[in-house]
C-alpha positions as a printed Julia matrix, in Angstrom:
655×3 Matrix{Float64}:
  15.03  -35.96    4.74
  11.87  -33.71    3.87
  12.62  -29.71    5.83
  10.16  -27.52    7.18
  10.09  -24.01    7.86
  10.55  -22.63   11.4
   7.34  -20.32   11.73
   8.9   -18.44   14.12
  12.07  -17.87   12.58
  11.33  -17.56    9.34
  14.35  -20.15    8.63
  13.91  -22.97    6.57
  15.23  -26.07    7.8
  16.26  -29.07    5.3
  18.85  -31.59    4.52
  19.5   -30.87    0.7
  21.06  -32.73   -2.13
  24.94  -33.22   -2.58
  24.93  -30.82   -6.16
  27.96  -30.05   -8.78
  29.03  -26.16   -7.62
  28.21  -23.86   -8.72
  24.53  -23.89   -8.04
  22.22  -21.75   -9.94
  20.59  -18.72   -8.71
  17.42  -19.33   -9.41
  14.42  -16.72  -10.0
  12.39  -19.13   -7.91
  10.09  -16.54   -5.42
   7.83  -17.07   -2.38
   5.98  -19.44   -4.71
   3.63  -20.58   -2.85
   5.86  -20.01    0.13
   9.29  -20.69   -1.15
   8.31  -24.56   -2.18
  10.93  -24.54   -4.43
  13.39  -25.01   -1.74
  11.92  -28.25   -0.7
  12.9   -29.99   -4.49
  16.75  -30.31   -3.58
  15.64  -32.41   -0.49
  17.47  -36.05    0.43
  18.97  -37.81    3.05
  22.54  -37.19    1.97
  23.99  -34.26    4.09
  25.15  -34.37    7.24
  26.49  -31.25    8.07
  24.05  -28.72   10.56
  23.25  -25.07    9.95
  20.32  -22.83    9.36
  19.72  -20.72    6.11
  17.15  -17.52    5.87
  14.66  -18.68    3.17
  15.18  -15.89    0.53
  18.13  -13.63   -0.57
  16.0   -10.24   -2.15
  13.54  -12.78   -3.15
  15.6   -15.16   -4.52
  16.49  -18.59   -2.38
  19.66  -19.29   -2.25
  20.05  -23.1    -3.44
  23.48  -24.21   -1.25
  25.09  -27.32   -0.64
  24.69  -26.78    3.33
  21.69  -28.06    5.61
  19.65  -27.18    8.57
  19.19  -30.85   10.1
  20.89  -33.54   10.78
  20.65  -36.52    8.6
  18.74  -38.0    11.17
  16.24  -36.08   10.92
  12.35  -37.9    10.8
  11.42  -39.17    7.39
   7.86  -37.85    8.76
   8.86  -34.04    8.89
   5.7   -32.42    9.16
   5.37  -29.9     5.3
   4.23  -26.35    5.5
   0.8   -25.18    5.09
   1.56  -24.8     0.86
   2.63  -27.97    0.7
  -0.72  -28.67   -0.08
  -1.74  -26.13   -2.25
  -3.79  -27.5    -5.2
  -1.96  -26.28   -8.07
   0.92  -27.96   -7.22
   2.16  -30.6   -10.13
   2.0   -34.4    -9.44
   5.98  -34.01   -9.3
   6.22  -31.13   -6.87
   3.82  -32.85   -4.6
   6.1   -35.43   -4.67
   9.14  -33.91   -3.75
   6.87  -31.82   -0.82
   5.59  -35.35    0.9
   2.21  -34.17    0.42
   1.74  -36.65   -2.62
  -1.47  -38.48   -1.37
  -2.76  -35.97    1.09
  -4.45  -33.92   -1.31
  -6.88  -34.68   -4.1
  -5.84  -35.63   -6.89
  -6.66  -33.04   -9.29
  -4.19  -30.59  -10.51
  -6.38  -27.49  -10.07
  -6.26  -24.41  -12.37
  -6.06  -20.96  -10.73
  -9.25  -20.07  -12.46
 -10.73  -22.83  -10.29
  -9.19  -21.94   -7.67
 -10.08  -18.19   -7.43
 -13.86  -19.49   -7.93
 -13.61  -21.4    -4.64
 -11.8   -18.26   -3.01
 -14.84  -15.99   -4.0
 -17.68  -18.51   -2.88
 -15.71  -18.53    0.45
 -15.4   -15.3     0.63
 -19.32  -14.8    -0.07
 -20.13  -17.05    2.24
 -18.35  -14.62    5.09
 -21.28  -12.95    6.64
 -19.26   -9.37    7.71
 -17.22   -7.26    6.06
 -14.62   -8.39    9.06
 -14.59  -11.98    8.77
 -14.08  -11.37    4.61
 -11.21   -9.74    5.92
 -10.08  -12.25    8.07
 -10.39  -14.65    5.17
  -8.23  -12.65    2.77
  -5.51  -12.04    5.47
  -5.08  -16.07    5.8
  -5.23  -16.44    1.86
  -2.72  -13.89    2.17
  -0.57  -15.61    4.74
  -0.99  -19.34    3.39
  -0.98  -18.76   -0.92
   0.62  -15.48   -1.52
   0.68  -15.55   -5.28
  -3.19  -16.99   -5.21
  -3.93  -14.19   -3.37
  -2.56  -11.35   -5.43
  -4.09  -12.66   -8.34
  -7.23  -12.86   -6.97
  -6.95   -8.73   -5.79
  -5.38   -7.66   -8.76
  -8.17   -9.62  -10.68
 -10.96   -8.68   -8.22
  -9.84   -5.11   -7.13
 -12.16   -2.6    -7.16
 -14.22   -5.27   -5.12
 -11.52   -6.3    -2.82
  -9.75   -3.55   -2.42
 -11.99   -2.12    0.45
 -11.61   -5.52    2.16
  -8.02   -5.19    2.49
  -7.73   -1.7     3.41
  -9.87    0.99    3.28
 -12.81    1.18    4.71
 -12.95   -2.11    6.45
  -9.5    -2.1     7.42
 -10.29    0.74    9.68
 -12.23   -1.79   11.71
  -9.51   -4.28   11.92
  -7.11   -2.31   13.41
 -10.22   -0.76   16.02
 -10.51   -4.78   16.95
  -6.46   -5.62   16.21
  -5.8    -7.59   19.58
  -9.45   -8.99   19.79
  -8.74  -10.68   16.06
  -5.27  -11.17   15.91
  -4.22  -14.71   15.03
  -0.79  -15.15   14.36
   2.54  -12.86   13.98
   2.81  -10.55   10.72
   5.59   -7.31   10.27
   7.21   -6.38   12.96
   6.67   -4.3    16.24
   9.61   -2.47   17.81
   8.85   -0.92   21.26
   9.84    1.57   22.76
  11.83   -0.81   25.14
  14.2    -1.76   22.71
  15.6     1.13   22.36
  19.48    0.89   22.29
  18.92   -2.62   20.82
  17.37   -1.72   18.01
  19.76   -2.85   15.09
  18.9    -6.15   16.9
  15.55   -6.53   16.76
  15.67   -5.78   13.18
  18.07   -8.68   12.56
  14.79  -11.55   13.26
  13.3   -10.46   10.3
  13.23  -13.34    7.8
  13.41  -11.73    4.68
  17.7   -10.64    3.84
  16.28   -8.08    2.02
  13.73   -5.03    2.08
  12.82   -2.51   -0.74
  10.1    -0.76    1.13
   8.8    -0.12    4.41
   5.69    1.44    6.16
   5.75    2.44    9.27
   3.29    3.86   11.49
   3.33    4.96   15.51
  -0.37    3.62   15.93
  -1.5     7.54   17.17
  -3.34    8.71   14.16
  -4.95    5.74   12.21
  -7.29    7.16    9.81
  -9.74    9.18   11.03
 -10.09    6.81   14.2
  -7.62    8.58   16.62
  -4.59    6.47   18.47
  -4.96    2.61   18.33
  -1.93    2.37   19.73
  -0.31   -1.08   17.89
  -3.57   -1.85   16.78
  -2.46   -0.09   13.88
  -0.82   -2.65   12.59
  -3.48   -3.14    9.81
  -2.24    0.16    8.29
   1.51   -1.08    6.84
   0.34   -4.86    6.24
  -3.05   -2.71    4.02
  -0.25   -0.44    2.16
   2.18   -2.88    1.45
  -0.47   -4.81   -0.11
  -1.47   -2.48   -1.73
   2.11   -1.75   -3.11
   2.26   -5.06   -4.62
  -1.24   -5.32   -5.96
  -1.02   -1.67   -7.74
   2.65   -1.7    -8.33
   4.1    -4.75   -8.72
   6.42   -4.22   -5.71
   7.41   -7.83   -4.38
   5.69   -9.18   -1.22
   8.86  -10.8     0.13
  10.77   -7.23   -0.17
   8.24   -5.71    2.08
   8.33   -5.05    6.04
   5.07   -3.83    7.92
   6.21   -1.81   11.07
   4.75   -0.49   13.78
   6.3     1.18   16.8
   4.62    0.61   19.86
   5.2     4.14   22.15
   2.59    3.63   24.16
  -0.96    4.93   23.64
  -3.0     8.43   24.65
  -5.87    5.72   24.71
  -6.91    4.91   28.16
  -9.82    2.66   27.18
  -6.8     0.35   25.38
  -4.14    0.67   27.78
  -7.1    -0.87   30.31
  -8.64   -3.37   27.83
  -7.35   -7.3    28.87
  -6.54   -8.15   25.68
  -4.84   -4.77   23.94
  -1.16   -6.71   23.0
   0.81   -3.56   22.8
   2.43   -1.68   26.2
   0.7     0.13   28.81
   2.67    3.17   28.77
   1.54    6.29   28.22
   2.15    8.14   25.08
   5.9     9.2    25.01
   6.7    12.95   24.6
   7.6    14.38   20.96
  11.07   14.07   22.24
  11.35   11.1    22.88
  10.12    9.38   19.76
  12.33   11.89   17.82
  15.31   10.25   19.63
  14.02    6.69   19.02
  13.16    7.58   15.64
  16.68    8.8    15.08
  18.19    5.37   15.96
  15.53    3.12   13.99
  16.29    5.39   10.82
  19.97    4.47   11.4
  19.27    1.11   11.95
  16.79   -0.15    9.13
  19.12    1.74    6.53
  22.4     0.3     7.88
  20.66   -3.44    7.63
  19.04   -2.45    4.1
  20.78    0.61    2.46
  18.62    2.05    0.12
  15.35    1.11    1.83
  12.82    3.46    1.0
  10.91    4.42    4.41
   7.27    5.59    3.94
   5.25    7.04    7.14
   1.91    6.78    8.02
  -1.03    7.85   10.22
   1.85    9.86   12.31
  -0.04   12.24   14.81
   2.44   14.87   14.47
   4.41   13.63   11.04
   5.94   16.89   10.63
   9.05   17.0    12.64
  10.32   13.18   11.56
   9.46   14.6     7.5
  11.07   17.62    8.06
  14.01   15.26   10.23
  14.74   13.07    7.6
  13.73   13.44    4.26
  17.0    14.8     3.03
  19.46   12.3     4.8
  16.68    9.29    3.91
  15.06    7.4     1.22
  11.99    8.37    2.55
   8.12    9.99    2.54
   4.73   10.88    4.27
   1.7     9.29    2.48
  -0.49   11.66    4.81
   1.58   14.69    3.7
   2.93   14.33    0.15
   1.12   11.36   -0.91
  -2.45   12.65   -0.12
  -1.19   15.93   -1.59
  -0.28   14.37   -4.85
  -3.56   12.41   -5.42
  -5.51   15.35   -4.69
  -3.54   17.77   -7.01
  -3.81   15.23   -9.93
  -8.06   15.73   -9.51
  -7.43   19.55   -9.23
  -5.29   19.2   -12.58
  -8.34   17.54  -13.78
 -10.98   19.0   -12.13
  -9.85   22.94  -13.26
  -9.6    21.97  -16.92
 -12.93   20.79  -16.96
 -14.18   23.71  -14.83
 -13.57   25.95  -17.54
 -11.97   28.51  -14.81
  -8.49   29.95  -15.33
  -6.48   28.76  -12.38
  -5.96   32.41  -11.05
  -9.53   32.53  -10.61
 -10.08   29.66   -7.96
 -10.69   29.88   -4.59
 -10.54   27.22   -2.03
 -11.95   26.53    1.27
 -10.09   23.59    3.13
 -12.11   22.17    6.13
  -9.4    20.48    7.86
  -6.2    22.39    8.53
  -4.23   19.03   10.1
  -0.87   17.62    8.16
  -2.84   16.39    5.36
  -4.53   19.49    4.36
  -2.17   21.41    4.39
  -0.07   19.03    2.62
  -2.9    19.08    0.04
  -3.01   23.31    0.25
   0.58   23.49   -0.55
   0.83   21.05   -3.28
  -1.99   22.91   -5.27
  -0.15   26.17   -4.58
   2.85   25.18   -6.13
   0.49   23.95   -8.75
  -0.92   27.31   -9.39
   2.41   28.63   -9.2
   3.61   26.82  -12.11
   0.31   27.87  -13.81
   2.22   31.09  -13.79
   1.11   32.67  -10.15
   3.46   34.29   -7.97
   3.57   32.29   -4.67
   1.8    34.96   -2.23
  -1.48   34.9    -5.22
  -1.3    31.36   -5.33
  -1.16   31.33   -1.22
  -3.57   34.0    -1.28
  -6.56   31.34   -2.85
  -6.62   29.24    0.29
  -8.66   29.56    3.46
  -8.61   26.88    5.94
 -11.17   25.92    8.4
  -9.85   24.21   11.47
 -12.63   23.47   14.6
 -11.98   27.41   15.95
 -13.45   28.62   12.45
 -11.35   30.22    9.69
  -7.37   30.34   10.4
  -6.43   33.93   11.1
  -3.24   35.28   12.19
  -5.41   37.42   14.41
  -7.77   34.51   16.38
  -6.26   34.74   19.18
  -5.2    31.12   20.02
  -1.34   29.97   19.14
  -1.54   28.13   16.27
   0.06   25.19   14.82
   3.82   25.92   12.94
   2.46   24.19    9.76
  -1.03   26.13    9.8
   0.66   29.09   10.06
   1.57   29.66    6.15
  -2.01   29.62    5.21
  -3.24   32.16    8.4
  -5.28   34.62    6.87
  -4.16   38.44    7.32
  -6.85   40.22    5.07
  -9.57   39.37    7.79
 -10.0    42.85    9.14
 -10.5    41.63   12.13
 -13.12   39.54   11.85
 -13.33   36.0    12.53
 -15.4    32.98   11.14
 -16.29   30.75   13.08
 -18.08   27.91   10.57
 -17.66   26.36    7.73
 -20.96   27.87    6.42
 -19.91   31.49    7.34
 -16.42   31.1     5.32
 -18.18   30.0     2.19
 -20.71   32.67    2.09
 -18.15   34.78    2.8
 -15.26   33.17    0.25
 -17.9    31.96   -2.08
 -15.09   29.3    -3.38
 -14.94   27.27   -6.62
 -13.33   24.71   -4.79
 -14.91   22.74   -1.33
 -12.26   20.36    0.45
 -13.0    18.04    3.34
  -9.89   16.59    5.33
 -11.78   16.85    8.36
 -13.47   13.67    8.98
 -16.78   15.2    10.02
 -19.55   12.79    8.03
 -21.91   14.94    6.5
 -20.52   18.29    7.44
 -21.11   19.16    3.84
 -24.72   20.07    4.68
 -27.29   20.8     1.41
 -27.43   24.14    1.83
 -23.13   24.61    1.34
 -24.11   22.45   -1.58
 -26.53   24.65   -2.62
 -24.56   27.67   -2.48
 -21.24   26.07   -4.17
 -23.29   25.54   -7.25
 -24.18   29.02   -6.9
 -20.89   30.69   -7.03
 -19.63   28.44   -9.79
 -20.97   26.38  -13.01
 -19.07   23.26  -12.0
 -18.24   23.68   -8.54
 -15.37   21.39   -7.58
 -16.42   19.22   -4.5
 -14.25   16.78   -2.78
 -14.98   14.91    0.3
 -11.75   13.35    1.29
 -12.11   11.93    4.86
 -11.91    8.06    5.57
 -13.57    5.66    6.19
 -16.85    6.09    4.68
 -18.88    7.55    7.6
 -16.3    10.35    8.11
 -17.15   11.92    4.58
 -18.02   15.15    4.42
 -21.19   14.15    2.32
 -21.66   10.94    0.1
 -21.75   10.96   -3.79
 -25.17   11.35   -4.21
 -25.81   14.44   -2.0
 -23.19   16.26   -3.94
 -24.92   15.73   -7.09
 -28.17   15.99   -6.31
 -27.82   19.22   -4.53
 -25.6    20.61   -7.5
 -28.09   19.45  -10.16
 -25.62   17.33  -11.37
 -23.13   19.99  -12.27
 -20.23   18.74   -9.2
 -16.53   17.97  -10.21
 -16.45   14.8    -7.36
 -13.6    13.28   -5.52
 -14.15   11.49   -2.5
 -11.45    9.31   -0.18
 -14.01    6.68    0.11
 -15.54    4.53   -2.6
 -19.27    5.36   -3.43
 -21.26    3.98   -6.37
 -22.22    5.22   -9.58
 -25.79    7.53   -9.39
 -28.37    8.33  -11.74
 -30.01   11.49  -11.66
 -32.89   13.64  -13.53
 -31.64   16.98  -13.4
 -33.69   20.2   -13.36
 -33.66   20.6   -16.77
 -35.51   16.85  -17.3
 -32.46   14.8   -18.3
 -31.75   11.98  -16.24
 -27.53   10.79  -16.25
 -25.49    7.92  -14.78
 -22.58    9.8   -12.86
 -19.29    8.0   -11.82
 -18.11    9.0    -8.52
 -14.17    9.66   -8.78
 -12.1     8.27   -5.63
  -9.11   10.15   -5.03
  -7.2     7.2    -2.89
  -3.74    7.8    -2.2
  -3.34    4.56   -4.03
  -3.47    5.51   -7.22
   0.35    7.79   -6.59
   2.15    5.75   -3.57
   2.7     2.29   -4.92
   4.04    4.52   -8.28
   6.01    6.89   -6.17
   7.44    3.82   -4.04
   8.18    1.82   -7.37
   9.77    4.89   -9.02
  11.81    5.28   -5.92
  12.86    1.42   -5.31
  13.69    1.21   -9.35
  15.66    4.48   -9.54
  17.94    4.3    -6.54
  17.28    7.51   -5.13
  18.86    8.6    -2.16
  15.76   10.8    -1.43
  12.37   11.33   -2.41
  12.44   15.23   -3.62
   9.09   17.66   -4.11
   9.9    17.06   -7.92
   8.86   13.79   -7.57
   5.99   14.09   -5.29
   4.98   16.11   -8.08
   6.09   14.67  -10.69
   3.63   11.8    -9.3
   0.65   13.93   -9.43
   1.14   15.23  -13.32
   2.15   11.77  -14.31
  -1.4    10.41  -12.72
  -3.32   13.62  -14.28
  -2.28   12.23  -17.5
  -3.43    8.42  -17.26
  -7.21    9.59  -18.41
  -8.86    7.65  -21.43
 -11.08    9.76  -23.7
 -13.92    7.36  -22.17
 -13.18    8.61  -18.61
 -12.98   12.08  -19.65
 -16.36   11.61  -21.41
 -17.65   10.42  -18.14
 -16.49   13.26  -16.36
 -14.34   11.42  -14.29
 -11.17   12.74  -12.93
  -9.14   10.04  -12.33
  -8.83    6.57  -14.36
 -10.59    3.15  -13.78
  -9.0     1.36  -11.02
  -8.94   -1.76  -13.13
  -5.99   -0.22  -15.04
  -4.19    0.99  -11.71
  -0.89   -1.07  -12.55
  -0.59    0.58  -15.94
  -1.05    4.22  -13.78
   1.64    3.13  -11.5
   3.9     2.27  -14.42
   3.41    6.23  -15.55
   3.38    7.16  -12.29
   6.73    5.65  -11.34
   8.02    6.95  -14.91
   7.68   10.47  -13.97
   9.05    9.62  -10.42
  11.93    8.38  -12.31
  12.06   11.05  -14.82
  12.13   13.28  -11.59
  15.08   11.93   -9.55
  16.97   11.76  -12.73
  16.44   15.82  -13.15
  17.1    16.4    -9.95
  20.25   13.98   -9.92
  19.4    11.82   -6.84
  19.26    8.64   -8.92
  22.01    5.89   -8.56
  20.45    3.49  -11.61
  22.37    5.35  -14.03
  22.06    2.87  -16.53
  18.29    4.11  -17.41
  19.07    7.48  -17.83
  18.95    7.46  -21.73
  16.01    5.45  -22.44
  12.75    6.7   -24.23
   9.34    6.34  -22.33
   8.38    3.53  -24.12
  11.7     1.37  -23.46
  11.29    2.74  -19.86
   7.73    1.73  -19.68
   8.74   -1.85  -20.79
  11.25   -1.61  -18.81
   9.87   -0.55  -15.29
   7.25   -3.43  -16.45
   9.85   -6.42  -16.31
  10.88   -5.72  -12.51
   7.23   -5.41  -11.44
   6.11   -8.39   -9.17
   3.03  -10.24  -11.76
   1.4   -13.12   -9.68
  -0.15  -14.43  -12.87
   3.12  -15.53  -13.95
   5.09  -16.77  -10.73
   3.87  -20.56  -10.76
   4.81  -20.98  -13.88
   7.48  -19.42  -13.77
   8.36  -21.47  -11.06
   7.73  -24.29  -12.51
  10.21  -23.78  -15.63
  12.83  -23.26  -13.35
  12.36  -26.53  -11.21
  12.48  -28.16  -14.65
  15.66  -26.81  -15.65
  17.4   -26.97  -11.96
  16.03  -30.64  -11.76
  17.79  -31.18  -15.27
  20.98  -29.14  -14.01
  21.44  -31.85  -11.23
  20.73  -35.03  -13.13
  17.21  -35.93  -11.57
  14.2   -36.73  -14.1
  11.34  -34.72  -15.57
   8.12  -35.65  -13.92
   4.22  -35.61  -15.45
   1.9   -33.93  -14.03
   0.76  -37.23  -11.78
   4.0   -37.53  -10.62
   5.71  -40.09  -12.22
   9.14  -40.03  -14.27
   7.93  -39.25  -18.17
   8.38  -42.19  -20.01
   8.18  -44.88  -16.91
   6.05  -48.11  -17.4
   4.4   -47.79  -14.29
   0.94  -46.91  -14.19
  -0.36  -45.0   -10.98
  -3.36  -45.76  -11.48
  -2.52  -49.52  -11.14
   0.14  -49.98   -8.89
  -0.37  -46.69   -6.65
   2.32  -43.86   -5.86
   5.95  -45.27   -5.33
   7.06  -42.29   -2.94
């Protein structure tokens, strides 16, 4: 009898061949969704259990079933049952022989379909929506398709237009992906976590919903966040999709226009306090690393991420994208950006608009930067000054400030206090001009105007998402610098050209200084290495590795940070140096690596990286050689045993 999977248990349910033990572990992966477990299918067993469909992305091929022998010779296949590159002989073996066309489709004509479709989706939302179900129904399709296709589909899948998803989650949802733990289940935690599918997780992201990009608390609605970065994980990095959990806690929301809206799916609690989540945050830490040891835990779009960071990065595998992951992208451009400034590092001064956890993450990161430039710290300290919404950050305002603002308070003030951003840079007159505020446009023309002033090639970088929070848009910054900025923005903006005052008119390339070009490398560095926490060294260790990944062709551009199209060769150095990192600082448990060169590590870290291009056929090896194993015949790709007499085209399909 023909199995199905359970959709809401993630089980798959068969009745599978009588095979010689042992059986093979195969390599077979989610391919498209696990249909190599449906090839070992017959009539024969008649014993009655239920098996999760993968083992760390492996199935496990046993001589045990789900269903009794009894079991409808009709059983309905999954959705990828149907795919069109399937062989004639794995359509076979699926039931869906017949109920697709005929043709054995290559990806390359598949992916042209997936684009019309996709260009026939008249909003950025619905080409969203489409991707997600590619996603959902033809995993390896549709990572070949983004890794092919990123720089244009990468702000379908997450940012910008993600940021609109998760505004409209519960309006848009369609069916269950990751996982939400409430605030409910607390005490039952460890088992809620046991009805996920997958045995086994290498990474997760989770987020409490109460800072989602610039957009405020969305409450579960966040959930677009960790499905986005996990994605994004295995597009960039090669981590696999089925060792990835998307998690959101749902704590109740600060939003009262949710908590009253008919069709918001999370609770309608009110935010719980600080304490509280610390003490459910306490037990789902236990809990995910008891089920997975070794899971490495990344947070995101936290209101407050300090206290869990602070919590539990030393008894954790884990990290703050916000914190230490913005921090490290950002420091890589600086790297950049003050070598081609042609000012010594003890000569820059920055103004930070935006004092919350990710600019000062940012702040500190360049400080310890400029510290290994040879600063002591309190110089290196001494080149920041932060603008929160009360003006410049003084010790002296007045108002009690935040614990993590107050490193950067400013003491040489003499009393006096700024109160905008325009009145600290007349008064800094910085080299350097960071948004993390996600005011659009604060970065008026005339704070342009004066940062090419004070400096040659002022450094500009506009860092808020999505792309109507930036503090000013690519072509503002150059035209109101004559050309002359050092760019970075969060956002994606398109290339410019400009005549500049002295008659000569350029094509300038916008750098984007996404977190994605460090996390999926710090995440695979982590996963690969074992590390039993993710130290500063690596965080920076991230950032140098990325400042590094520059072609002479992007330098010649001016660019600060490489082509995206080569983003899973940058997360191969990236995750090198990560390595390199937790090896120095002797939190690594894959000892084994210790001694190899970069090259063989480069090679190395390659072969364990997730490559969609490859799984099918892959695949398809393998269910040669297990159908071999087990005495069953080869099959062409109509279906039919190689070497048969029969001809389907005159006799029809004998299934």
């Amino acid at each position: 009898m023909f199995g199905h999977i359970n959709k809401h248990s993630g089980y798959f349910c068969c009745s599978l061949l009588s095979l010689p033990p042992p059986l093979p572990t195969s390599s077979f992966v989610n391919a498209p969704k696990n249909l190599a477990q449906y090839l070992l299918l017959s009539s024969s067993s008649s014993s009655s259990s239920c098996l999760p469909i993968m083992s760390q992305g492996v199935p496990r091929f046993q001589q045990r079933s789900c269903v009794h022998s009894s079991a409808p010779a009709n059983a309905t296949p999954s959705e990828s049952s149907y795919d069109t590159a399937n062989p004639g002989y794995i359509r076979k073996y699926l039931r869906s022989y017949g109920l697709t066309p005929p043709r054995v489709e290559s990806y390359e004509t598949q992916k042209t379909r997936c684009l019309r479709q996709l260009a026939l989706k008249p909003t950025s939302i619905d080409k969203f929506l489409y991707l997600s179900t590619l996603r959902r129904n033809n995993v390896h399709l549709f990572y070949r398709l983004v890794v092919d296709h990123l720089k244009e589909l990468t702000p379908l899948i997450y940012t910008p237009v993600v940021g609109e998803a998760c505004q409209r989650w519960s309006e848009i949802y369609q069916q269950p992906e990751g996982m939400y733990i409430s605030y409910e289940d607390r005490g039952n935690i460890a088992a809620v976590i046991q009805n996920w599918p997958q045995p086994h997780v290498d990474i997760t992201v989770i987020t409490d919903g109460s800072r989602i990009l610039g957009l405020g608390d969305l409450g579960i609605n966040g959930m677009g966040i960790p499905i986005g970065k996990l994605a994004l994980y295995t597009a960039c990095a090669g981590v696999r999709p089925d060792a990835t959990l998307p998690l959101t806690l749902d704590l109740g929301t600060s939003n009262k226009a949710l908590r009253e809206d008919p069709l918001y799916m999370g609770s309608r609690r009110d935010k719980v306090t600080p304490e509280q989540e610390l003490e459910f945050m306490d037990e789902l830490m236990i809990a995910l690393t008891e089920k997975w040891p070794g899971i490495v835990v990344q947070f995101e779009d936290f209101k407050n991420p300090f206290p869990a960071l602070e919590r539990y990065r030393h008894r954790f595998t884990c990290f703050n994208d916000d914190i230490q992951g913005t921090g490290a992208v950002i420091l890589a451009g600086v790297m950049n950006a003050v070598k081609q400034s042609g000012i010594p590092t003890r000569e820059h001064k920055a103004v930070f608009l935006g004092a919350g956890s990710a600019g000062v993450g940012v702040a500190k990161q360049i400080v310890d930067f400029f510290v290994r430039e040879g600063m002591t710290e309190d110089d290196a300290k001494a080149c920041f000054y932060l603008v929160d919404t009360k003006g410049l950050v003084t010790a002296d305002r007045g108002d009690k400030l935040a614990p993590h603002k107050v490193y950067f308070a400013r003491t040489d003030n003499q009393g006096q206090q700024l109160k905008t951003l325009s009145e600290v840079v007349n008064h800094v007159k910085p080299t350097m001009l960071m948004g993390l505020s996600t005011l659009g446009g604060v970065f008026t023309p005339e704070i342009l105007r004066s940062m090419a002033s004070f400096s040659k090639r002022p450094i500009i970088f506009p860092l808020s998402n999505p792309s109507a929070n930036s503090e000013c848009d690519f072509e503002a910054a150059i035209t109101h610098t004559d050309g002359q900025a050092l760019f970075a923005s969060g956002s994606p903006f398109q290339p410019f050209s400009f005549k500049n005052s002295a008659g000569q008119t350029k094509t300038y390339y916008p750098g984007q200084g996404n977190n994605m070009y460090v996390f999926p490398g710090i995440g695979l560095g982590t996963i690969l290495s074992k590390a039993v926490e993710v130290t500063d060294s690596m965080i920076y260790a991230s950032a140098e590795a990325l400042s590094k990944t520059l072609t002479p062709e992007e330098l010649e551009h001016g660019l600060l940070y490489p082509d995206l199209t080569r983003i899973r060769e940058v997360s191969v150095v990236v995750a090198r140096g990560v390595i390199h990192a937790a090896q120095e600082a002797k939190v690594d448990r894959e000892t084994g690596i210790r001694a190899l060169s970069d090259a063989d590590m480069d090679a190395w870290i390659r072969s364990k990286m997730y490559a969609p291009h490859s799984e099918v056929a892959s695949l398809e090896r393998e269910v040669g050689i297990l159908l071999s194993s087990i005495g069953r015949p080869s099959y062409g790709s109509n279906g039919w045993e190689m070497g048969s007499d029969e001809d389907p085209n005159d006799k029809g399909a004998k299934l």
